[in-house]
Amino acid sequence: KVAVVTGANKGIGLAIVRELCKAKFTGDVILTARNEKLGNEAVKMLKSEGFEVAFHHLDICDQGSAKQLSNFLQKTYGGLDVLINNAGMAFKNDATETFGEQAEVTMRTNFWGTLWVCHALLPLLRPNARVVNVSSFVSKKALDTCSPQLQAKFRDTELSEEELCLLMGQFVIAAQQGNHQAQGWPNTAYGTTKIGVTVLSRIQANFLTKTRAADGILLNACCPGWV
């Protein structure tokens, strides 16, 4: 068996790797990170704590990088048992970048990056696999400040992945034009991207239920607060 945790050189991702090891996961635990130096340092630290962890490079913003990880997992393990999509980013409150730039960069990482990893790795899921997309409690707060029309779209259980992608793209364009709030969007780039992650998780879970009903695969989003 094999478990993969993205964005795991620090923070929640690192804690998840540590807890998987403490829980004596019956297989290999792979810590991935965009920065190879920081990723290997995290592995070294965990090994000094007595945990056996492997490192594999993954930049979720690079579809080629996700494909390389997919090829490695297929060749080495023949599949995937646990996937924790934790990698993400947020600008600091004192960031000097324009809101439009923050929206584009944050969306590319948190939403599109998560989507690309899922496209690369979900086909490898074995029966009884587990997937967790790490969203945020800010997604609920952001959803509550969307216009009623946008809230209805996001809550529509028939919303497709393609339609969700269009909505995420519309937010970035509105943010760059400076009229996102007038169009009913919340004034948070991070929160909006995490709405996308939460809704994407519902869409993916429904798809797995329909296409692999007998395989016992569970896919959920978790929405932690400050950590």
PDB file of C-alpha atoms in Angstrom:
ATOM      1  CA  LYS A   1       0.000   0.000   0.000  1.00  0.00           C
ATOM      2  CA  VAL A   2       1.021   3.599  -0.469  1.00  0.00           C
ATOM      3  CA  ALA A   3      -0.140   6.973   0.893  1.00  0.00           C
ATOM      4  CA  VAL A   4       0.718  10.332  -0.709  1.00  0.00           C
ATOM      5  CA  VAL A   5       0.513  13.693   1.042  1.00  0.00           C
ATOM      6  CA  THR A   6       0.999  16.869  -1.015  1.00  0.00           C
ATOM      7  CA  GLY A   7       2.572  20.069   0.295  1.00  0.00           C
ATOM      8  CA  ALA A   8       3.943  18.110   3.233  1.00  0.00           C
ATOM      9  CA  ASN A   9       7.263  19.734   4.121  1.00  0.00           C
ATOM     10  CA  LYS A  10       5.583  21.861   6.826  1.00  0.00           C
ATOM     11  CA  GLY A  11       2.313  22.704   8.565  1.00  0.00           C
ATOM     12  CA  ILE A  12      -0.777  20.537   8.202  1.00  0.00           C
ATOM     13  CA  GLY A  13       0.821  18.340   5.528  1.00  0.00           C
ATOM     14  CA  LEU A  14       3.821  17.503   7.702  1.00  0.00           C
ATOM     15  CA  ALA A  15       1.524  16.773  10.657  1.00  0.00           C
ATOM     16  CA  ILE A  16      -0.572  14.420   8.497  1.00  0.00           C
ATOM     17  CA  VAL A  17       2.530  12.498   7.422  1.00  0.00           C
ATOM     18  CA  ARG A  18       3.634  12.191  11.038  1.00  0.00           C
ATOM     19  CA  GLU A  19       0.187  10.977  12.130  1.00  0.00           C
ATOM     20  CA  LEU A  20       0.044   8.403   9.323  1.00  0.00           C
ATOM     21  CA  CYS A  21       3.334   7.030  10.605  1.00  0.00           C
ATOM     22  CA  LYS A  22       2.160   7.081  14.229  1.00  0.00           C
ATOM     23  CA  ALA A  23      -0.990   5.215  13.194  1.00  0.00           C
ATOM     24  CA  LYS A  24       1.274   2.551  11.684  1.00  0.00           C
ATOM     25  CA  PHE A  25      -0.142   2.847   8.188  1.00  0.00           C
ATOM     26  CA  THR A  26       0.493  -0.533   6.608  1.00  0.00           C
ATOM     27  CA  GLY A  27       2.426   0.692   3.608  1.00  0.00           C
ATOM     28  CA  ASP A  28       4.784   3.369   2.357  1.00  0.00           C
ATOM     29  CA  VAL A  29       4.157   7.026   3.188  1.00  0.00           C
ATOM     30  CA  ILE A  30       5.338   9.475   0.551  1.00  0.00           C
ATOM     31  CA  LEU A  31       5.892  13.115   1.501  1.00  0.00           C
ATOM     32  CA  THR A  32       5.742  15.429  -1.500  1.00  0.00           C
ATOM     33  CA  ALA A  33       6.784  19.061  -1.773  1.00  0.00           C
ATOM     34  CA  ARG A  34       7.517  21.633  -4.467  1.00  0.00           C
ATOM     35  CA  ASN A  35      10.896  22.484  -2.938  1.00  0.00           C
ATOM     36  CA  GLU A  36      13.111  19.398  -3.020  1.00  0.00           C
ATOM     37  CA  LYS A  37      15.537  20.732  -0.398  1.00  0.00           C
ATOM     38  CA  LEU A  38      12.769  21.472   2.106  1.00  0.00           C
ATOM     39  CA  GLY A  39      11.059  18.180   1.312  1.00  0.00           C
ATOM     40  CA  ASN A  40      14.188  16.149   1.952  1.00  0.00           C
ATOM     41  CA  GLU A  41      14.867  18.080   5.153  1.00  0.00           C
ATOM     42  CA  ALA A  42      11.374  17.213   6.390  1.00  0.00           C
ATOM     43  CA  VAL A  43      11.954  13.538   5.595  1.00  0.00           C
ATOM     44  CA  LYS A  44      15.274  13.653   7.436  1.00  0.00           C
ATOM     45  CA  MET A  45      13.587  15.174  10.491  1.00  0.00           C
ATOM     46  CA  LEU A  46      10.849  12.525  10.495  1.00  0.00           C
ATOM     47  CA  LYS A  47      13.406   9.760  10.159  1.00  0.00           C
ATOM     48  CA  SER A  48      15.252  11.178  13.181  1.00  0.00           C
ATOM     49  CA  GLU A  49      11.946  10.737  15.042  1.00  0.00           C
ATOM     50  CA  GLY A  50      11.912   7.068  14.063  1.00  0.00           C
ATOM     51  CA  PHE A  51       9.463   7.285  11.157  1.00  0.00           C
ATOM     52  CA  GLU A  52      10.131   5.747   7.754  1.00  0.00           C
ATOM     53  CA  VAL A  53       9.077   8.233   5.061  1.00  0.00           C
ATOM     54  CA  ALA A  54       9.993   8.665   1.403  1.00  0.00           C
ATOM     55  CA  PHE A  55      10.196  11.885  -0.593  1.00  0.00           C
ATOM     56  CA  HIS A  56       8.955  12.576  -4.104  1.00  0.00           C
ATOM     57  CA  HIS A  57       8.973  15.944  -5.814  1.00  0.00           C
ATOM     58  CA  LEU A  58       5.587  17.412  -6.741  1.00  0.00           C
ATOM     59  CA  ASP A  59       4.746  20.923  -7.910  1.00  0.00           C
ATOM     60  CA  ILE A  60       0.955  20.886  -8.102  1.00  0.00           C
ATOM     61  CA  CYS A  61       0.998  23.895 -10.430  1.00  0.00           C
ATOM     62  CA  ASP A  62       2.906  21.833 -13.006  1.00  0.00           C
ATOM     63  CA  GLN A  63       0.739  19.235 -14.737  1.00  0.00           C
ATOM     64  CA  GLY A  64       3.886  17.493 -15.942  1.00  0.00           C
ATOM     65  CA  SER A  65       5.077  17.111 -12.358  1.00  0.00           C
ATOM     66  CA  ALA A  66       1.767  15.494 -11.374  1.00  0.00           C
ATOM     67  CA  LYS A  67       2.057  13.120 -14.322  1.00  0.00           C
ATOM     68  CA  GLN A  68       5.592  12.159 -13.290  1.00  0.00           C
ATOM     69  CA  LEU A  69       4.313  11.266  -9.822  1.00  0.00           C
ATOM     70  CA  SER A  70       1.494   9.259 -11.381  1.00  0.00           C
ATOM     71  CA  ASN A  71       3.968   7.322 -13.527  1.00  0.00           C
ATOM     72  CA  PHE A  72       6.166   6.644 -10.488  1.00  0.00           C
ATOM     73  CA  LEU A  73       3.237   5.344  -8.436  1.00  0.00           C
ATOM     74  CA  GLN A  74       1.988   3.174 -11.268  1.00  0.00           C
ATOM     75  CA  LYS A  75       5.414   1.683 -11.898  1.00  0.00           C
ATOM     76  CA  THR A  76       6.396   1.223  -8.230  1.00  0.00           C
ATOM     77  CA  TYR A  77       3.100   0.306  -6.579  1.00  0.00           C
ATOM     78  CA  GLY A  78       0.593  -0.359  -9.331  1.00  0.00           C
ATOM     79  CA  GLY A  79      -1.906   1.966  -7.714  1.00  0.00           C
ATOM     80  CA  LEU A  80      -2.681   4.368  -4.863  1.00  0.00           C
ATOM     81  CA  ASP A  81      -4.424   3.778  -1.524  1.00  0.00           C
ATOM     82  CA  VAL A  82      -4.423   7.139   0.277  1.00  0.00           C
ATOM     83  CA  LEU A  83      -4.220  10.643  -1.210  1.00  0.00           C
ATOM     84  CA  ILE A  84      -4.206  13.787   0.911  1.00  0.00           C
ATOM     85  CA  ASN A  85      -4.415  16.897  -1.288  1.00  0.00           C
ATOM     86  CA  ASN A  86      -3.040  19.376   1.228  1.00  0.00           C
ATOM     87  CA  ALA A  87      -0.820  21.653  -0.883  1.00  0.00           C
ATOM     88  CA  GLY A  88      -2.046  25.237  -1.092  1.00  0.00           C
ATOM     89  CA  MET A  89      -1.126  28.842  -0.460  1.00  0.00           C
ATOM     90  CA  ALA A  90      -2.443  32.185   0.742  1.00  0.00           C
ATOM     91  CA  PHE A  91      -1.086  35.716   0.485  1.00  0.00           C
ATOM     92  CA  LYS A  92      -0.295  37.503   3.731  1.00  0.00           C
ATOM     93  CA  ASN A  93      -2.478  40.384   4.861  1.00  0.00           C
ATOM     94  CA  ASP A  94       0.292  42.869   4.065  1.00  0.00           C
ATOM     95  CA  ALA A  95       0.898  41.532   0.549  1.00  0.00           C
ATOM     96  CA  THR A  96       1.576  44.277  -1.997  1.00  0.00           C
ATOM     97  CA  GLU A  97       0.269  42.392  -5.044  1.00  0.00           C
ATOM     98  CA  THR A  98      -3.015  43.624  -6.525  1.00  0.00           C
ATOM     99  CA  PHE A  99      -6.164  41.678  -5.652  1.00  0.00           C
ATOM    100  CA  GLY A 100      -6.399  40.519  -9.252  1.00  0.00           C
ATOM    101  CA  GLU A 101      -2.883  39.091  -9.134  1.00  0.00           C
ATOM    102  CA  GLN A 102      -3.549  37.440  -5.793  1.00  0.00           C
ATOM    103  CA  ALA A 103      -6.714  35.885  -7.200  1.00  0.00           C
ATOM    104  CA  GLU A 104      -4.927  34.447 -10.233  1.00  0.00           C
ATOM    105  CA  VAL A 105      -1.979  32.993  -8.290  1.00  0.00           C
ATOM    106  CA  THR A 106      -4.087  31.630  -5.438  1.00  0.00           C
ATOM    107  CA  MET A 107      -6.586  30.056  -7.832  1.00  0.00           C
ATOM    108  CA  ARG A 108      -3.826  28.451  -9.893  1.00  0.00           C
ATOM    109  CA  THR A 109      -2.398  26.784  -6.799  1.00  0.00           C
ATOM    110  CA  ASN A 110      -5.375  25.948  -4.600  1.00  0.00           C
ATOM    111  CA  PHE A 111      -7.992  25.059  -7.177  1.00  0.00           C
ATOM    112  CA  TRP A 112      -6.309  24.287 -10.482  1.00  0.00           C
ATOM    113  CA  GLY A 113      -3.327  22.588  -8.827  1.00  0.00           C
ATOM    114  CA  THR A 114      -5.603  20.351  -6.760  1.00  0.00           C
ATOM    115  CA  LEU A 115      -7.674  19.577  -9.851  1.00  0.00           C
ATOM    116  CA  TRP A 116      -4.594  18.647 -11.884  1.00  0.00           C
ATOM    117  CA  VAL A 117      -3.287  16.329  -9.175  1.00  0.00           C
ATOM    118  CA  CYS A 118      -6.688  14.654  -8.992  1.00  0.00           C
ATOM    119  CA  HIS A 119      -6.790  14.171 -12.753  1.00  0.00           C
ATOM    120  CA  ALA A 120      -3.364  12.540 -12.573  1.00  0.00           C
ATOM    121  CA  LEU A 121      -3.829  10.387  -9.471  1.00  0.00           C
ATOM    122  CA  LEU A 122      -7.503   9.513  -8.998  1.00  0.00           C
ATOM    123  CA  PRO A 123      -7.381   6.983 -11.866  1.00  0.00           C
ATOM    124  CA  LEU A 124      -4.788   5.063  -9.785  1.00  0.00           C
ATOM    125  CA  LEU A 125      -7.092   4.609  -6.774  1.00  0.00           C
ATOM    126  CA  ARG A 126      -7.427   1.016  -5.672  1.00  0.00           C
ATOM    127  CA  PRO A 127     -10.571  -0.450  -4.054  1.00  0.00           C
ATOM    128  CA  ASN A 128     -11.168   0.959  -0.542  1.00  0.00           C
ATOM    129  CA  ALA A 129      -8.885   3.935  -1.229  1.00  0.00           C
ATOM    130  CA  ARG A 130      -9.257   7.147   0.755  1.00  0.00           C
ATOM    131  CA  VAL A 131      -8.925  10.716  -0.562  1.00  0.00           C
ATOM    132  CA  VAL A 132      -9.030  13.913   1.486  1.00  0.00           C
ATOM    133  CA  ASN A 133      -8.944  17.359  -0.103  1.00  0.00           C
ATOM    134  CA  VAL A 134      -7.859  19.911   2.487  1.00  0.00           C
ATOM    135  CA  SER A 135     -10.143  22.920   2.089  1.00  0.00           C
ATOM    136  CA  SER A 136     -10.773  25.561   4.768  1.00  0.00           C
ATOM    137  CA  PHE A 137     -13.461  26.872   7.089  1.00  0.00           C
ATOM    138  CA  VAL A 138     -12.999  30.123   5.157  1.00  0.00           C
ATOM    139  CA  SER A 139     -14.768  28.446   2.218  1.00  0.00           C
ATOM    140  CA  LYS A 140     -18.026  28.400   4.201  1.00  0.00           C
ATOM    141  CA  LYS A 141     -17.584  32.009   5.317  1.00  0.00           C
ATOM    142  CA  ALA A 142     -16.849  33.057   1.738  1.00  0.00           C
ATOM    143  CA  LEU A 143     -19.849  31.139   0.395  1.00  0.00           C
ATOM    144  CA  ASP A 144     -22.126  32.934   2.854  1.00  0.00           C
ATOM    145  CA  THR A 145     -21.056  36.297   1.395  1.00  0.00           C
ATOM    146  CA  CYS A 146     -21.651  35.278  -2.214  1.00  0.00           C
ATOM    147  CA  SER A 147     -24.746  36.576  -3.972  1.00  0.00           C
ATOM    148  CA  PRO A 148     -27.825  34.320  -3.726  1.00  0.00           C
ATOM    149  CA  GLN A 149     -27.369  33.447  -7.408  1.00  0.00           C
ATOM    150  CA  LEU A 150     -23.775  32.278  -6.902  1.00  0.00           C
ATOM    151  CA  GLN A 151     -24.685  30.414  -3.729  1.00  0.00           C
ATOM    152  CA  ALA A 152     -27.377  28.551  -5.643  1.00  0.00           C
ATOM    153  CA  LYS A 153     -24.900  27.565  -8.343  1.00  0.00           C
ATOM    154  CA  PHE A 154     -22.317  26.276  -5.870  1.00  0.00           C
ATOM    155  CA  ARG A 155     -24.966  24.360  -3.904  1.00  0.00           C
ATOM    156  CA  ASP A 156     -26.441  22.786  -7.047  1.00  0.00           C
ATOM    157  CA  THR A 157     -25.748  19.052  -6.720  1.00  0.00           C
ATOM    158  CA  GLU A 158     -25.893  18.738 -10.512  1.00  0.00           C
ATOM    159  CA  LEU A 159     -23.093  21.276 -11.052  1.00  0.00           C
ATOM    160  CA  SER A 160     -20.452  19.710 -13.298  1.00  0.00           C
ATOM    161  CA  GLU A 161     -16.683  19.970 -13.016  1.00  0.00           C
ATOM    162  CA  GLU A 162     -16.608  21.967 -16.241  1.00  0.00           C
ATOM    163  CA  GLU A 163     -19.190  24.430 -14.917  1.00  0.00           C
ATOM    164  CA  LEU A 164     -17.257  24.801 -11.658  1.00  0.00           C
ATOM    165  CA  CYS A 165     -14.074  25.524 -13.607  1.00  0.00           C
ATOM    166  CA  LEU A 166     -15.897  28.238 -15.548  1.00  0.00           C
ATOM    167  CA  LEU A 167     -17.073  29.831 -12.299  1.00  0.00           C
ATOM    168  CA  MET A 168     -13.545  29.853 -10.880  1.00  0.00           C
ATOM    169  CA  GLY A 169     -12.284  31.464 -14.077  1.00  0.00           C
ATOM    170  CA  GLN A 170     -15.024  34.097 -13.938  1.00  0.00           C
ATOM    171  CA  PHE A 171     -13.977  35.053 -10.422  1.00  0.00           C
ATOM    172  CA  VAL A 172     -10.361  35.637 -11.478  1.00  0.00           C
ATOM    173  CA  ILE A 173     -11.452  37.797 -14.417  1.00  0.00           C
ATOM    174  CA  ALA A 174     -13.778  39.823 -12.195  1.00  0.00           C
ATOM    175  CA  ALA A 175     -11.014  40.243  -9.604  1.00  0.00           C
ATOM    176  CA  GLN A 176      -8.623  41.505 -12.274  1.00  0.00           C
ATOM    177  CA  GLN A 177     -11.255  43.956 -13.534  1.00  0.00           C
ATOM    178  CA  GLY A 178     -11.906  45.140  -9.982  1.00  0.00           C
ATOM    179  CA  ASN A 179     -15.644  44.480 -10.045  1.00  0.00           C
ATOM    180  CA  HIS A 180     -15.818  41.053  -8.359  1.00  0.00           C
ATOM    181  CA  GLN A 181     -17.965  42.265  -5.462  1.00  0.00           C
ATOM    182  CA  ALA A 182     -20.371  43.992  -7.834  1.00  0.00           C
ATOM    183  CA  GLN A 183     -20.755  40.627  -9.559  1.00  0.00           C
ATOM    184  CA  GLY A 184     -21.631  38.918  -6.287  1.00  0.00           C
ATOM    185  CA  TRP A 185     -18.255  37.441  -5.376  1.00  0.00           C
ATOM    186  CA  PRO A 186     -16.722  37.611  -1.888  1.00  0.00           C
ATOM    187  CA  ASN A 187     -13.744  39.880  -1.268  1.00  0.00           C
ATOM    188  CA  THR A 188     -11.381  36.994  -0.531  1.00  0.00           C
ATOM    189  CA  ALA A 189      -9.253  35.230  -3.102  1.00  0.00           C
ATOM    190  CA  TYR A 190      -8.258  32.438  -0.714  1.00  0.00           C
ATOM    191  CA  GLY A 191     -11.833  31.841   0.419  1.00  0.00           C
ATOM    192  CA  THR A 192     -13.136  31.671  -3.137  1.00  0.00           C
ATOM    193  CA  THR A 193     -10.498  29.159  -4.175  1.00  0.00           C
ATOM    194  CA  LYS A 194     -11.452  27.008  -1.210  1.00  0.00           C
ATOM    195  CA  ILE A 195     -15.128  27.182  -2.208  1.00  0.00           C
ATOM    196  CA  GLY A 196     -13.856  25.628  -5.407  1.00  0.00           C
ATOM    197  CA  VAL A 197     -11.983  22.879  -3.557  1.00  0.00           C
ATOM    198  CA  THR A 198     -14.995  22.014  -1.389  1.00  0.00           C
ATOM    199  CA  VAL A 199     -17.438  21.903  -4.302  1.00  0.00           C
ATOM    200  CA  LEU A 200     -14.929  20.005  -6.454  1.00  0.00           C
ATOM    201  CA  SER A 201     -14.743  17.380  -3.710  1.00  0.00           C
ATOM    202  CA  ARG A 202     -18.521  16.886  -3.826  1.00  0.00           C
ATOM    203  CA  ILE A 203     -18.401  16.530  -7.613  1.00  0.00           C
ATOM    204  CA  GLN A 204     -15.528  14.040  -7.455  1.00  0.00           C
ATOM    205  CA  ALA A 205     -17.194  11.999  -4.707  1.00  0.00           C
ATOM    206  CA  ASN A 206     -20.399  11.779  -6.735  1.00  0.00           C
ATOM    207  CA  PHE A 207     -18.420  10.697  -9.804  1.00  0.00           C
ATOM    208  CA  LEU A 208     -16.639   7.936  -7.892  1.00  0.00           C
ATOM    209  CA  THR A 209     -19.940   6.761  -6.434  1.00  0.00           C
ATOM    210  CA  LYS A 210     -21.463   6.499  -9.898  1.00  0.00           C
ATOM    211  CA  THR A 211     -18.487   4.966 -11.715  1.00  0.00           C
ATOM    212  CA  ARG A 212     -16.964   2.757  -8.998  1.00  0.00           C
ATOM    213  CA  ALA A 213     -19.857   2.042  -6.690  1.00  0.00           C
ATOM    214  CA  ALA A 214     -18.591  -1.397  -5.664  1.00  0.00           C
ATOM    215  CA  ASP A 215     -15.045  -0.277  -4.820  1.00  0.00           C
ATOM    216  CA  GLY A 216     -15.689   1.357  -1.448  1.00  0.00           C
ATOM    217  CA  ILE A 217     -13.675   4.488  -2.232  1.00  0.00           C
ATOM    218  CA  LEU A 218     -14.292   7.515   0.002  1.00  0.00           C
ATOM    219  CA  LEU A 219     -13.425  11.085  -1.015  1.00  0.00           C
ATOM    220  CA  ASN A 220     -14.042  13.971   1.374  1.00  0.00           C
ATOM    221  CA  ALA A 221     -13.067  17.572   1.940  1.00  0.00           C
ATOM    222  CA  CYS A 222     -11.996  18.679   5.386  1.00  0.00           C
ATOM    223  CA  CYS A 223     -12.242  22.313   6.422  1.00  0.00           C
ATOM    224  CA  PRO A 224      -9.854  23.055   9.291  1.00  0.00           C
ATOM    225  CA  GLY A 225      -9.585  26.399  10.989  1.00  0.00           C
ATOM    226  CA  TRP A 226      -6.400  28.069  12.175  1.00  0.00           C
ATOM    227  CA  VAL A 227      -3.599  25.600  12.789  1.00  0.00           C
TER     228      VAL A 227
END
